[in-house]
């Protein structure tokens, strides 16, 4: 999916919600455990109940890898279900990969070609030649970690490098990489006060913003400081939506939570 | 495997060689492609021919993920083969993972419990709470990227942060994390001249050193600046060994290349 198509979807659905499919077998409703593939059964029900309220889904690969080959099968079924039934949905593999050039190419093939995701999250520590192999894929996005939502973000990301914070160096430096128009960036909702500065460096880029809800980030603050003329935001909620109930009504409960966020987003889009 | 057991193996085998199992179906001998699982068949032959010459194997997960579920099956078969037949071998999942706390715990379970690796490589960008979930596993090692072997290392890792290079900040900061005795570090062989400074910060830690061979790093330089009284080095070679021949004699050719390195290592250990 291109950036233009994503913006069209956001305007059509009045939503820039991304739902994180971080499925933990200990947290899903007990009655699903008797299904042949409980993770996929859970994802399918969540997708069926929420796809009209969001523009993107983001499975975090850790939650699938933790279940070995069965987990990868669930991930593959989930992305195939989305690509076959909801071509208007943007898909993000939250994988936080990154390696030397020839190895990054293998990861890019895995997520963009083999699995067919629209985008993948990447860690910037190894620099240009670890990211450019992902950027080389046409009509795919590479979502670079800039300022993450966790406490550990203050260990290195906000440290001053040549008079400017490391995460700003990452933003600035990455703009010069080949095919940088395919970049998006991760900025945690818990760091909304940083968004003004971030928008000075990358006014036009899309931001993937995790941390609204369970991690304490505030939707209105994120929009106030982070929204641009093309919206430029994908706000992710995972646990706050998918675990709204762990009973038979889990999918409806998730839809209700997703709708609450979507309605707030419609208000913010009205201001835009 | 504990650090002490690893040192015992190094002294017994007179080798601190790690062989990278980065298997690309386009590069392995054609006759293996008719096997049911060509990647595992290749790995098994390489392991059978070289296990007496090395102390560790390091599959890079990218090369397995690129083949989807089949690739994960090959990875699982490879680690199971090692754990069942060569308990004296140290195993490294070169995965370069790292995420917020609860997600890192899922990755740690995937690699340490589900797959049963001795260690996993981790990117430091997200800081303390993204790494400590890995460190919490007893008798397992977390191998943190410090100074990588690629050109992109100069984009951020060597930038000055509060008067000291970022990779040195990573080394220094990580020493204060809980269970930091379970840390090892990645330092590229192509940056051997940095090893003297690195040893001032982490004199006792093991270093995983990729980049000897195909990437141009020099074994003697790495030993000169990086070896400590407990050896403290695992030197990795991937392509230089496993693709020494792409004919029927590939395993013997790999063993010959591995032996060349092992003999050089025995000389270096003699100096130690």
Short mmCIF file of C-alpha atoms in Angstrom, two decimals:
data_model
loop_
_atom_site.label_atom_id
_atom_site.label_comp_id
_atom_site.label_asym_id
_atom_site.label_seq_id
_atom_site.Cartn_x
_atom_site.Cartn_y
_atom_site.Cartn_z
CA UNK A 1 0.00 0.00 0.00
CA UNK A 2 1.32 3.46 -0.88
CA UNK A 3 1.31 6.42 1.50
CA UNK A 4 -1.39 8.09 -0.61
CA UNK A 5 -3.63 5.03 -0.36
CA UNK A 6 -3.11 4.97 3.40
CA UNK A 7 -4.14 8.62 3.70
CA UNK A 8 -7.25 7.90 1.61
CA UNK A 9 -8.21 5.10 3.99
CA UNK A 10 -7.67 7.32 7.03
CA UNK A 11 -9.97 9.99 5.61
CA UNK A 12 -12.59 7.47 4.52
CA UNK A 13 -12.73 5.66 7.86
CA UNK A 14 -12.13 8.79 9.97
CA UNK A 15 -9.58 6.71 11.83
CA UNK A 16 -5.82 6.44 12.10
CA UNK A 17 -6.03 3.56 14.53
CA UNK A 18 -3.64 0.64 14.34
CA UNK A 19 -4.54 -2.43 16.38
CA UNK A 20 -1.63 -4.41 17.80
CA UNK A 21 -2.15 -8.16 17.51
CA UNK A 22 0.13 -9.18 20.41
CA UNK A 23 -1.52 -12.46 21.24
CA UNK A 24 -0.60 -14.20 24.48
CA UNK A 25 -2.25 -17.61 25.01
CA UNK A 26 -2.41 -16.87 28.74
CA UNK A 27 -4.60 -13.83 28.12
CA UNK A 28 -7.08 -14.90 25.45
CA UNK A 29 -10.52 -16.30 26.34
CA UNK A 30 -10.33 -19.88 27.58
CA UNK A 31 -12.95 -21.19 25.14
CA UNK A 32 -10.59 -20.43 22.22
CA UNK A 33 -7.93 -22.82 23.50
CA UNK A 34 -9.87 -25.79 22.12
CA UNK A 35 -9.58 -24.38 18.58
CA UNK A 36 -7.01 -25.96 16.28
CA UNK A 37 -5.15 -22.63 16.05
CA UNK A 38 -6.26 -20.47 19.01
CA UNK A 39 -4.04 -17.50 18.04
CA UNK A 40 -5.46 -17.29 14.53
CA UNK A 41 -9.02 -17.86 15.80
CA UNK A 42 -8.51 -14.94 18.19
CA UNK A 43 -7.01 -12.67 15.50
CA UNK A 44 -9.72 -13.52 12.98
CA UNK A 45 -12.47 -12.66 15.47
CA UNK A 46 -10.75 -9.39 16.42
CA UNK A 47 -10.24 -8.46 12.75
CA UNK A 48 -13.83 -9.34 11.81
CA UNK A 49 -15.13 -7.15 14.65
CA UNK A 50 -12.80 -4.14 14.25
CA UNK A 51 -11.62 -3.80 10.62
CA UNK A 52 -14.09 -0.95 9.87
CA UNK A 53 -12.75 1.05 12.84
CA UNK A 54 -9.02 0.89 12.13
CA UNK A 55 -6.71 1.36 9.15
CA UNK A 56 -3.90 -0.95 10.22
CA UNK A 57 -3.01 -4.10 12.15
CA UNK A 58 0.38 -4.68 13.72
CA UNK A 59 1.32 -8.17 14.89
CA UNK A 60 4.45 -8.08 17.06
CA UNK A 61 6.53 -11.02 15.87
CA UNK A 62 7.80 -11.84 19.38
CA UNK A 63 4.37 -13.13 20.38
CA UNK A 64 4.38 -15.55 17.44
CA UNK A 65 8.02 -16.65 17.68
CA UNK A 66 7.39 -17.55 21.31
CA UNK A 67 5.20 -20.41 20.06
CA UNK A 68 7.77 -21.70 17.56
CA UNK A 69 6.61 -23.10 14.23
CA UNK A 70 2.95 -23.11 15.34
CA UNK A 71 3.31 -19.40 16.10
CA UNK A 72 4.74 -18.68 12.65
CA UNK A 73 1.85 -20.58 11.11
CA UNK A 74 -0.57 -18.36 13.06
CA UNK A 75 1.28 -15.25 11.86
CA UNK A 76 1.19 -16.45 8.26
CA UNK A 77 -2.52 -17.27 8.48
CA UNK A 78 -3.22 -13.85 10.00
CA UNK A 79 -1.41 -11.85 7.31
CA UNK A 80 -2.91 -14.04 4.57
CA UNK A 81 -6.39 -13.50 6.01
CA UNK A 82 -5.82 -9.73 5.98
CA UNK A 83 -4.35 -9.66 2.48
CA UNK A 84 -7.12 -11.84 1.05
CA UNK A 85 -10.11 -10.23 2.77
CA UNK A 86 -9.07 -6.68 3.62
CA UNK A 87 -6.85 -5.18 0.95
CA UNK A 88 -7.75 -1.72 2.26
CA UNK A 89 -5.94 -2.51 5.53
CA UNK A 90 -2.32 -1.49 6.07
CA UNK A 91 -0.16 -4.16 7.70
CA UNK A 92 2.88 -3.73 9.94
CA UNK A 93 5.26 -6.49 11.02
CA UNK A 94 6.52 -5.19 14.35
CA UNK A 95 9.78 -7.07 14.18
CA UNK A 96 12.45 -4.50 15.14
CA UNK A 97 14.99 -6.19 12.89
CA UNK A 98 18.26 -4.85 11.43
CA UNK A 99 21.53 -6.52 10.45
CA UNK A 100 24.44 -6.13 8.02
CA UNK A 101 23.45 -5.55 4.39
CA UNK A 102 23.09 -9.05 2.92
CA UNK A 103 21.31 -10.23 6.07
CA UNK A 104 18.89 -7.29 6.11
CA UNK A 105 17.99 -8.21 2.54
CA UNK A 106 16.97 -11.67 3.80
CA UNK A 107 14.76 -10.09 6.49
CA UNK A 108 13.22 -7.72 3.95
CA UNK A 109 12.35 -10.66 1.68
CA UNK A 110 10.88 -12.54 4.64
CA UNK A 111 8.50 -9.76 5.65
CA UNK A 112 7.75 -8.00 2.34
CA UNK A 113 7.78 -10.90 -0.12
CA UNK A 114 7.25 -14.16 1.75
CA UNK A 115 4.70 -12.85 4.27
CA UNK A 116 3.47 -9.88 2.23
CA UNK A 117 3.45 -7.17 4.90
CA UNK A 118 3.20 -3.51 3.85
CA UNK A 119 5.84 -2.44 6.37
CA UNK A 120 8.29 -3.61 9.01
CA UNK A 121 9.80 -1.93 12.08
CA UNK A 122 13.61 -1.64 12.12
CA UNK A 123 16.18 -0.72 14.80
CA UNK A 124 18.65 1.98 13.67
CA UNK A 125 21.74 1.07 15.75
CA UNK A 126 23.63 -0.57 12.85
CA UNK A 127 23.15 2.44 10.55
CA UNK A 128 22.58 3.11 6.88
CA UNK A 129 23.64 -0.17 5.27
CA UNK A 130 21.42 -2.12 7.69
CA UNK A 131 18.32 -0.11 6.74
CA UNK A 132 18.71 0.61 3.02
CA UNK A 133 18.05 -3.01 1.97
CA UNK A 134 14.54 -2.58 3.39
CA UNK A 135 14.08 0.85 1.76
CA UNK A 136 14.86 -0.66 -1.65
CA UNK A 137 11.43 -2.33 -1.78
CA UNK A 138 8.96 -0.27 -3.79
CA UNK A 139 5.56 0.52 -2.21
CA UNK A 140 6.75 -0.88 1.14
CA UNK A 141 7.53 1.17 4.25
CA UNK A 142 10.41 0.82 6.67
CA UNK A 143 9.43 2.08 10.13
CA UNK A 144 12.56 3.14 11.98
CA UNK A 145 12.69 3.21 15.78
CA UNK A 146 13.33 6.82 16.79
CA UNK A 147 12.00 7.52 20.29
CA UNK A 148 10.39 4.48 21.85
CA UNK A 149 7.64 4.41 24.49
CA UNK A 150 9.57 2.58 27.21
CA UNK A 151 11.65 3.90 30.12
CA UNK A 152 14.84 2.52 28.50
CA UNK A 153 14.45 5.16 25.77
CA UNK A 154 16.26 7.50 28.16
CA UNK A 155 19.33 5.24 28.33
CA UNK A 156 20.64 6.12 24.87
CA UNK A 157 17.97 7.68 22.61
CA UNK A 158 17.78 11.00 24.46
CA UNK A 159 21.51 11.29 25.13
CA UNK A 160 23.20 14.30 23.52
CA UNK A 161 25.27 13.49 20.44
CA UNK A 162 27.23 16.44 19.04
CA UNK A 163 24.81 18.76 20.82
CA UNK A 164 21.62 17.05 19.69
CA UNK A 165 19.73 14.05 21.08
CA UNK A 166 20.55 10.66 19.50
CA UNK A 167 16.97 10.10 18.31
CA UNK A 168 17.10 13.43 16.46
CA UNK A 169 20.41 12.35 14.88
CA UNK A 170 18.63 9.17 13.75
CA UNK A 171 15.81 11.22 12.20
CA UNK A 172 18.17 13.70 10.55
CA UNK A 173 20.69 11.14 9.28
CA UNK A 174 18.06 8.78 7.90
CA UNK A 175 16.68 11.52 5.65
CA UNK A 176 19.81 11.23 3.50
CA UNK A 177 19.49 7.47 2.94
CA UNK A 178 18.51 6.11 -0.46
CA UNK A 179 14.73 5.80 -0.94
CA UNK A 180 14.17 7.64 2.35
CA UNK A 181 10.69 8.53 1.10
CA UNK A 182 9.81 4.96 2.19
CA UNK A 183 10.61 5.74 5.84
CA UNK A 184 8.18 6.09 8.71
CA UNK A 185 9.26 6.45 12.35
CA UNK A 186 8.27 5.01 15.73
CA UNK A 187 7.65 7.67 18.38
CA UNK A 188 6.08 6.60 21.68
CA UNK A 189 2.85 8.29 22.79
CA UNK A 190 4.38 8.55 26.27
CA UNK A 191 6.79 11.12 24.80
CA UNK A 192 4.17 13.43 23.19
CA UNK A 193 5.98 16.57 24.39
CA UNK A 194 8.88 15.65 22.08
CA UNK A 195 6.64 15.61 18.99
CA UNK A 196 6.92 19.34 18.26
CA UNK A 197 10.70 19.08 17.90
CA UNK A 198 10.35 15.88 15.89
CA UNK A 199 7.99 17.55 13.42
CA UNK A 200 10.61 20.25 12.79
CA UNK A 201 12.97 17.54 11.47
CA UNK A 202 10.47 15.31 9.66
CA UNK A 203 7.38 17.43 8.95
CA UNK A 204 5.93 15.12 6.30
CA UNK A 205 6.70 11.60 7.49
CA UNK A 206 4.20 9.21 9.00
CA UNK A 207 4.74 8.31 12.65
CA UNK A 208 3.75 5.01 14.20
CA UNK A 209 2.81 5.90 17.77
CA UNK A 210 2.54 3.08 20.32
CA UNK A 211 1.85 3.59 24.00
CA UNK A 212 -1.68 5.02 24.02
CA UNK A 213 -3.75 3.19 26.64
CA UNK A 214 -1.98 0.51 28.69
CA UNK A 215 1.34 2.39 28.62
CA UNK A 216 -0.24 5.74 29.61
CA UNK A 217 0.07 7.89 26.45
CA UNK A 218 -2.61 10.47 25.61
CA UNK A 219 -4.28 10.59 22.19
CA UNK A 220 -5.10 14.32 22.25
CA UNK A 221 -1.53 15.31 23.13
CA UNK A 222 -0.15 13.14 20.36
CA UNK A 223 -2.50 14.78 17.82
CA UNK A 224 -1.82 18.29 19.09
CA UNK A 225 1.94 18.02 18.62
CA UNK A 226 2.25 15.28 15.99
CA UNK A 227 -0.47 15.65 13.36
CA UNK A 228 0.45 17.17 9.99
CA UNK A 229 -1.62 18.20 6.97
CA UNK A 230 -1.73 14.57 5.75
CA UNK A 231 -2.56 13.36 9.28
CA UNK A 232 0.83 11.67 9.45
CA UNK A 233 -0.07 9.47 12.41
CA UNK A 234 -0.84 5.83 12.99
CA UNK A 235 -1.72 5.41 16.65
CA UNK A 236 -1.39 1.90 17.97
CA UNK A 237 -3.26 0.26 20.79
CA UNK A 238 -2.72 -3.41 21.58
CA UNK A 239 -3.64 -4.67 25.05
CA UNK A 240 -6.21 -1.91 25.67
CA UNK A 241 -8.29 -3.20 22.75
CA UNK A 242 -7.66 -6.90 22.27
CA UNK A 243 -7.91 -7.81 25.96
CA UNK A 244 -10.91 -5.59 26.76
CA UNK A 245 -12.67 -8.79 27.81
CA UNK A 246 -11.43 -12.35 28.13
CA UNK A 247 -14.87 -13.88 27.93
CA UNK A 248 -17.05 -15.01 25.00
CA UNK A 249 -17.78 -11.34 24.22
CA UNK A 250 -14.08 -10.49 23.68
CA UNK A 251 -14.47 -9.43 20.03
CA UNK A 252 -17.43 -7.13 20.72
CA UNK A 253 -15.61 -5.67 23.72
CA UNK A 254 -12.56 -5.04 21.53
CA UNK A 255 -14.75 -3.34 18.91
CA UNK A 256 -16.24 -1.11 21.62
CA UNK A 257 -12.78 -0.03 22.78
CA UNK A 258 -11.65 0.48 19.17
CA UNK A 259 -14.74 2.57 18.48
CA UNK A 260 -14.02 4.79 21.52
CA UNK A 261 -10.61 5.59 20.06
CA UNK A 262 -11.98 5.95 16.51
CA UNK A 263 -14.55 8.49 17.69
CA UNK A 264 -11.83 10.51 19.44
CA UNK A 265 -9.80 10.32 16.23
CA UNK A 266 -12.75 11.58 14.15
CA UNK A 267 -12.88 14.63 16.43
CA UNK A 268 -9.15 15.23 15.99
CA UNK A 269 -9.47 14.86 12.19
CA UNK A 270 -12.27 17.40 12.27
CA UNK A 271 -9.84 19.91 13.78
CA UNK A 272 -7.20 19.10 11.13
CA UNK B 1 26.21 -23.56 29.01
CA UNK B 2 28.02 -21.47 31.65
CA UNK B 3 30.96 -19.17 30.86
CA UNK B 4 33.27 -21.56 32.77
CA UNK B 5 32.14 -24.52 30.66
CA UNK B 6 32.73 -22.48 27.50
CA UNK B 7 36.29 -21.61 28.60
CA UNK B 8 36.92 -25.30 29.34
CA UNK B 9 35.82 -26.21 25.81
CA UNK B 10 38.03 -23.51 24.29
CA UNK B 11 41.09 -24.84 26.11
CA UNK B 12 40.28 -28.47 25.33
CA UNK B 13 39.73 -27.86 21.61
CA UNK B 14 42.39 -25.15 21.29
CA UNK B 15 39.78 -23.19 19.41
CA UNK B 16 37.54 -20.19 19.96
CA UNK B 17 35.97 -20.51 16.55
CA UNK B 18 32.27 -19.93 16.01
CA UNK B 19 30.85 -21.05 12.68
CA UNK B 20 28.01 -18.95 11.29
CA UNK B 21 25.25 -21.05 9.77
CA UNK B 22 23.89 -18.41 7.38
CA UNK B 23 22.40 -20.74 4.82
CA UNK B 24 21.31 -19.32 1.48
CA UNK B 25 19.66 -21.83 -0.88
CA UNK B 26 21.25 -20.02 -3.82
CA UNK B 27 24.73 -20.73 -2.47
CA UNK B 28 24.60 -24.32 -1.26
CA UNK B 29 25.63 -27.26 -3.47
CA UNK B 30 22.97 -28.05 -6.07
CA UNK B 31 22.80 -31.77 -5.18
CA UNK B 32 21.36 -30.86 -1.74
CA UNK B 33 18.30 -29.20 -3.26
CA UNK B 34 16.70 -32.60 -3.86
CA UNK B 35 16.78 -33.33 -0.09
CA UNK B 36 13.52 -32.96 1.85
CA UNK B 37 15.08 -30.18 3.96
CA UNK B 38 18.14 -28.85 2.07
CA UNK B 39 19.02 -26.28 4.76
CA UNK B 40 19.12 -28.85 7.54
CA UNK B 41 20.95 -31.34 5.32
CA UNK B 42 23.58 -28.67 4.66
CA UNK B 43 23.88 -27.70 8.34
CA UNK B 44 24.10 -31.32 9.49
CA UNK B 45 26.92 -32.05 7.03
CA UNK B 46 28.78 -28.89 8.08
CA UNK B 47 28.34 -29.70 11.78
CA UNK B 48 29.42 -33.33 11.33
CA UNK B 49 32.57 -32.18 9.52
CA UNK B 50 33.57 -29.26 11.75
CA UNK B 51 32.29 -29.76 15.33
CA UNK B 52 35.73 -30.86 16.61
CA UNK B 53 37.30 -27.64 15.25
CA UNK B 54 34.93 -25.05 16.73
CA UNK B 55 33.28 -24.34 20.07
CA UNK B 56 30.14 -22.61 18.81
CA UNK B 57 27.63 -22.39 15.98
CA UNK B 58 25.66 -19.25 15.20
CA UNK B 59 22.65 -19.46 12.88
CA UNK B 60 21.51 -16.00 11.81
CA UNK B 61 17.73 -16.10 12.06
CA UNK B 62 17.24 -13.90 8.96
CA UNK B 63 18.38 -16.73 6.70
CA UNK B 64 15.72 -19.03 8.19
CA UNK B 65 12.87 -16.50 8.40
CA UNK B 66 13.41 -15.78 4.70
CA UNK B 67 12.04 -19.28 3.98
CA UNK B 68 8.99 -18.90 6.22
CA UNK B 69 7.71 -21.86 8.19
CA UNK B 70 10.01 -24.27 6.33
CA UNK B 71 12.93 -22.09 7.41
CA UNK B 72 11.87 -22.17 11.05
CA UNK B 73 11.60 -25.94 10.84
CA UNK B 74 15.18 -26.06 9.53
CA UNK B 75 16.32 -23.81 12.39
CA UNK B 76 14.54 -25.97 14.96
CA UNK B 77 16.01 -29.17 13.50
CA UNK B 78 19.49 -27.61 13.51
CA UNK B 79 19.40 -26.51 17.15
CA UNK B 80 17.83 -29.82 18.20
CA UNK B 81 20.56 -31.71 16.34
CA UNK B 82 23.21 -29.69 18.16
CA UNK B 83 21.59 -30.03 21.58
CA UNK B 84 21.05 -33.77 21.18
CA UNK B 85 24.42 -34.72 19.67
CA UNK B 86 26.87 -32.02 20.76
CA UNK B 87 26.16 -30.80 24.25
CA UNK B 88 29.73 -29.49 24.42
CA UNK B 89 28.90 -26.94 21.69
CA UNK B 90 27.82 -23.40 22.56
CA UNK B 91 24.90 -22.10 20.50
CA UNK B 92 24.10 -18.53 19.50
CA UNK B 93 20.85 -17.34 17.93
CA UNK B 94 21.99 -14.32 15.93
CA UNK B 95 18.64 -12.60 16.05
CA UNK B 96 19.44 -8.97 17.00
CA UNK B 97 16.13 -8.66 18.84
CA UNK B 98 15.02 -6.15 21.49
CA UNK B 99 11.62 -4.68 22.40
CA UNK B 100 9.71 -3.27 25.37
CA UNK B 101 9.83 -5.40 28.53
CA UNK B 102 6.90 -7.80 28.17
CA UNK B 103 7.74 -8.34 24.49
CA UNK B 104 11.42 -9.00 25.15
CA UNK B 105 10.32 -11.67 27.61
CA UNK B 106 8.45 -13.38 24.75
CA UNK B 107 11.59 -13.29 22.58
CA UNK B 108 13.71 -14.62 25.44
CA UNK B 109 11.31 -17.55 25.90
CA UNK B 110 11.37 -18.22 22.16
CA UNK B 111 15.14 -18.48 21.93
CA UNK B 112 16.14 -19.78 25.38
CA UNK B 113 13.22 -22.07 26.24
CA UNK B 114 11.39 -23.05 23.07
CA UNK B 115 14.46 -23.41 20.84
CA UNK B 116 17.00 -24.01 23.61
CA UNK B 117 19.82 -21.73 22.48
CA UNK B 118 22.61 -20.85 24.93
CA UNK B 119 22.59 -17.20 23.87
CA UNK B 120 20.95 -14.60 21.67
CA UNK B 121 22.19 -11.34 20.12
CA UNK B 122 20.32 -8.17 21.14
CA UNK B 123 20.27 -4.57 19.86
CA UNK B 124 20.76 -1.95 22.61
CA UNK B 125 18.81 1.02 21.18
CA UNK B 126 15.76 0.56 23.44
CA UNK B 127 17.86 0.45 26.62
CA UNK B 128 17.81 -1.34 29.95
CA UNK B 129 14.23 -2.59 30.16
CA UNK B 130 14.48 -4.11 26.68
CA UNK B 131 17.59 -6.13 27.62
CA UNK B 132 17.04 -7.15 31.26
CA UNK B 133 14.25 -9.66 30.40
CA UNK B 134 16.91 -11.65 28.51
CA UNK B 135 19.48 -11.29 31.30
CA UNK B 136 17.03 -12.80 33.80
CA UNK B 137 17.57 -16.28 32.31
CA UNK B 138 20.09 -18.27 34.37
CA UNK B 139 23.00 -19.93 32.52
CA UNK B 140 22.07 -18.11 29.30
CA UNK B 141 24.00 -15.26 27.69
CA UNK B 142 22.72 -12.06 26.14
CA UNK B 143 25.10 -10.79 23.48
CA UNK B 144 24.65 -7.04 23.11
CA UNK B 145 25.57 -5.25 19.88
CA UNK B 146 28.32 -2.77 20.75
CA UNK B 147 30.47 -1.98 17.71
CA UNK B 148 29.34 -3.86 14.62
CA UNK B 149 31.45 -4.93 11.65
CA UNK B 150 29.60 -2.97 8.96
CA UNK B 151 30.19 0.50 7.54
CA UNK B 152 26.94 1.74 9.10
CA UNK B 153 28.57 1.36 12.53
CA UNK B 154 30.01 4.83 11.94
CA UNK B 155 26.53 6.39 11.53
CA UNK B 156 25.66 6.28 15.23
CA UNK B 157 27.83 3.84 17.22
CA UNK B 158 31.02 5.88 17.03
CA UNK B 159 29.34 9.27 17.49
CA UNK B 160 30.40 11.18 20.60
CA UNK B 161 27.85 11.13 23.43
CA UNK B 162 28.78 13.32 26.41
CA UNK B 163 32.41 13.16 25.27
CA UNK B 164 32.55 9.41 24.73
CA UNK B 165 31.54 7.25 21.76
CA UNK B 166 28.00 5.78 21.85
CA UNK B 167 29.26 2.18 21.76
CA UNK B 168 31.38 2.88 24.85
CA UNK B 169 28.30 4.33 26.56
CA UNK B 170 26.49 1.10 25.71
CA UNK B 171 29.31 -0.95 27.25
CA UNK B 172 29.56 1.25 30.36
CA UNK B 173 25.80 1.61 30.94
CA UNK B 174 25.06 -2.08 30.45
CA UNK B 175 27.46 -3.02 33.26
CA UNK B 176 24.96 -1.59 35.77
CA UNK B 177 22.01 -3.68 34.52
CA UNK B 178 20.65 -6.53 36.61
CA UNK B 179 22.39 -9.86 35.97
CA UNK B 180 24.97 -8.08 33.81
CA UNK B 181 27.31 -11.02 34.42
CA UNK B 182 25.24 -12.74 31.70
CA UNK B 183 26.30 -10.18 29.08
CA UNK B 184 28.63 -10.70 26.16
CA UNK B 185 29.21 -8.11 23.43
CA UNK B 186 29.44 -8.02 19.63
CA UNK B 187 32.54 -6.21 18.36
CA UNK B 188 33.38 -6.47 14.66
CA UNK B 189 36.79 -7.81 13.65
CA UNK B 190 36.99 -4.98 11.13
CA UNK B 191 37.34 -2.62 14.11
CA UNK B 192 40.24 -4.43 15.87
CA UNK B 193 41.99 -1.13 16.64
CA UNK B 194 39.10 -0.25 18.96
CA UNK B 195 39.57 -3.39 21.07
CA UNK B 196 42.19 -1.91 23.38
CA UNK B 197 39.78 0.80 24.51
CA UNK B 198 36.94 -1.71 24.77
CA UNK B 199 38.97 -3.96 27.05
CA UNK B 200 39.51 -1.00 29.42
CA UNK B 201 35.72 -0.85 29.95
CA UNK B 202 34.90 -4.57 29.93
CA UNK B 203 38.13 -6.43 30.72
CA UNK B 204 36.46 -9.73 31.65
CA UNK B 205 33.52 -10.09 29.26
CA UNK B 206 33.39 -12.43 26.30
CA UNK B 207 33.27 -10.78 22.89
CA UNK B 208 31.58 -12.27 19.84
CA UNK B 209 33.68 -11.08 16.93
CA UNK B 210 32.22 -11.37 13.43
CA UNK B 211 33.92 -10.08 10.31
CA UNK B 212 37.04 -12.27 10.04
CA UNK B 213 37.36 -13.52 6.47
CA UNK B 214 34.76 -12.36 3.94
CA UNK B 215 34.40 -8.96 5.63
CA UNK B 216 38.16 -8.37 5.88
CA UNK B 217 38.92 -8.61 9.63
CA UNK B 218 42.25 -9.99 10.83
CA UNK B 219 42.45 -12.79 13.43
CA UNK B 220 45.87 -11.84 14.81
CA UNK B 221 44.90 -8.21 15.37
CA UNK B 222 41.72 -9.23 17.16
CA UNK B 223 43.69 -11.53 19.48
CA UNK B 224 46.42 -8.95 20.10
CA UNK B 225 43.99 -6.29 21.29
CA UNK B 226 41.00 -8.33 22.43
CA UNK B 227 42.17 -11.49 24.22
CA UNK B 228 42.04 -11.60 28.02
CA UNK B 229 43.26 -14.16 30.57
CA UNK B 230 40.16 -16.30 30.01
CA UNK B 231 40.52 -15.93 26.24
CA UNK B 232 37.32 -13.85 26.18
CA UNK B 233 36.81 -14.21 22.43
CA UNK B 234 34.51 -16.10 20.13
CA UNK B 235 35.56 -15.38 16.58
CA UNK B 236 32.93 -16.02 13.98
CA UNK B 237 33.35 -16.96 10.37
CA UNK B 238 30.34 -17.72 8.21
CA UNK B 239 30.69 -17.47 4.43
CA UNK B 240 34.46 -18.08 4.46
CA UNK B 241 33.89 -21.55 5.93
CA UNK B 242 30.47 -22.82 4.88
CA UNK B 243 30.80 -21.77 1.23
CA UNK B 244 34.44 -22.87 0.78
CA UNK B 245 33.13 -25.17 -1.97
CA UNK B 246 29.70 -25.52 -3.52
CA UNK B 247 30.36 -28.98 -4.87
CA UNK B 248 29.96 -32.47 -3.37
CA UNK B 249 33.07 -31.86 -1.25
CA UNK B 250 31.56 -28.82 0.50
CA UNK B 251 31.73 -30.27 4.03
CA UNK B 252 35.36 -31.35 3.71
CA UNK B 253 36.24 -27.96 2.21
CA UNK B 254 34.50 -26.24 5.12
CA UNK B 255 36.43 -28.40 7.59
CA UNK B 256 39.69 -27.47 5.87
CA UNK B 257 38.91 -23.74 6.18
CA UNK B 258 37.80 -24.21 9.80
CA UNK B 259 41.01 -26.09 10.56
CA UNK B 260 43.12 -23.28 9.08
CA UNK B 261 41.48 -20.87 11.53
CA UNK B 262 41.66 -23.34 14.42
CA UNK B 263 45.40 -23.80 13.89
CA UNK B 264 45.92 -20.03 13.94
CA UNK B 265 43.85 -19.91 17.12
CA UNK B 266 45.97 -22.61 18.75
CA UNK B 267 49.02 -20.44 18.09
CA UNK B 268 47.31 -17.43 19.65
CA UNK B 269 46.25 -19.48 22.68
CA UNK B 270 49.87 -20.60 23.06
CA UNK B 271 50.85 -16.95 23.45
CA UNK B 272 48.11 -16.36 26.04
#
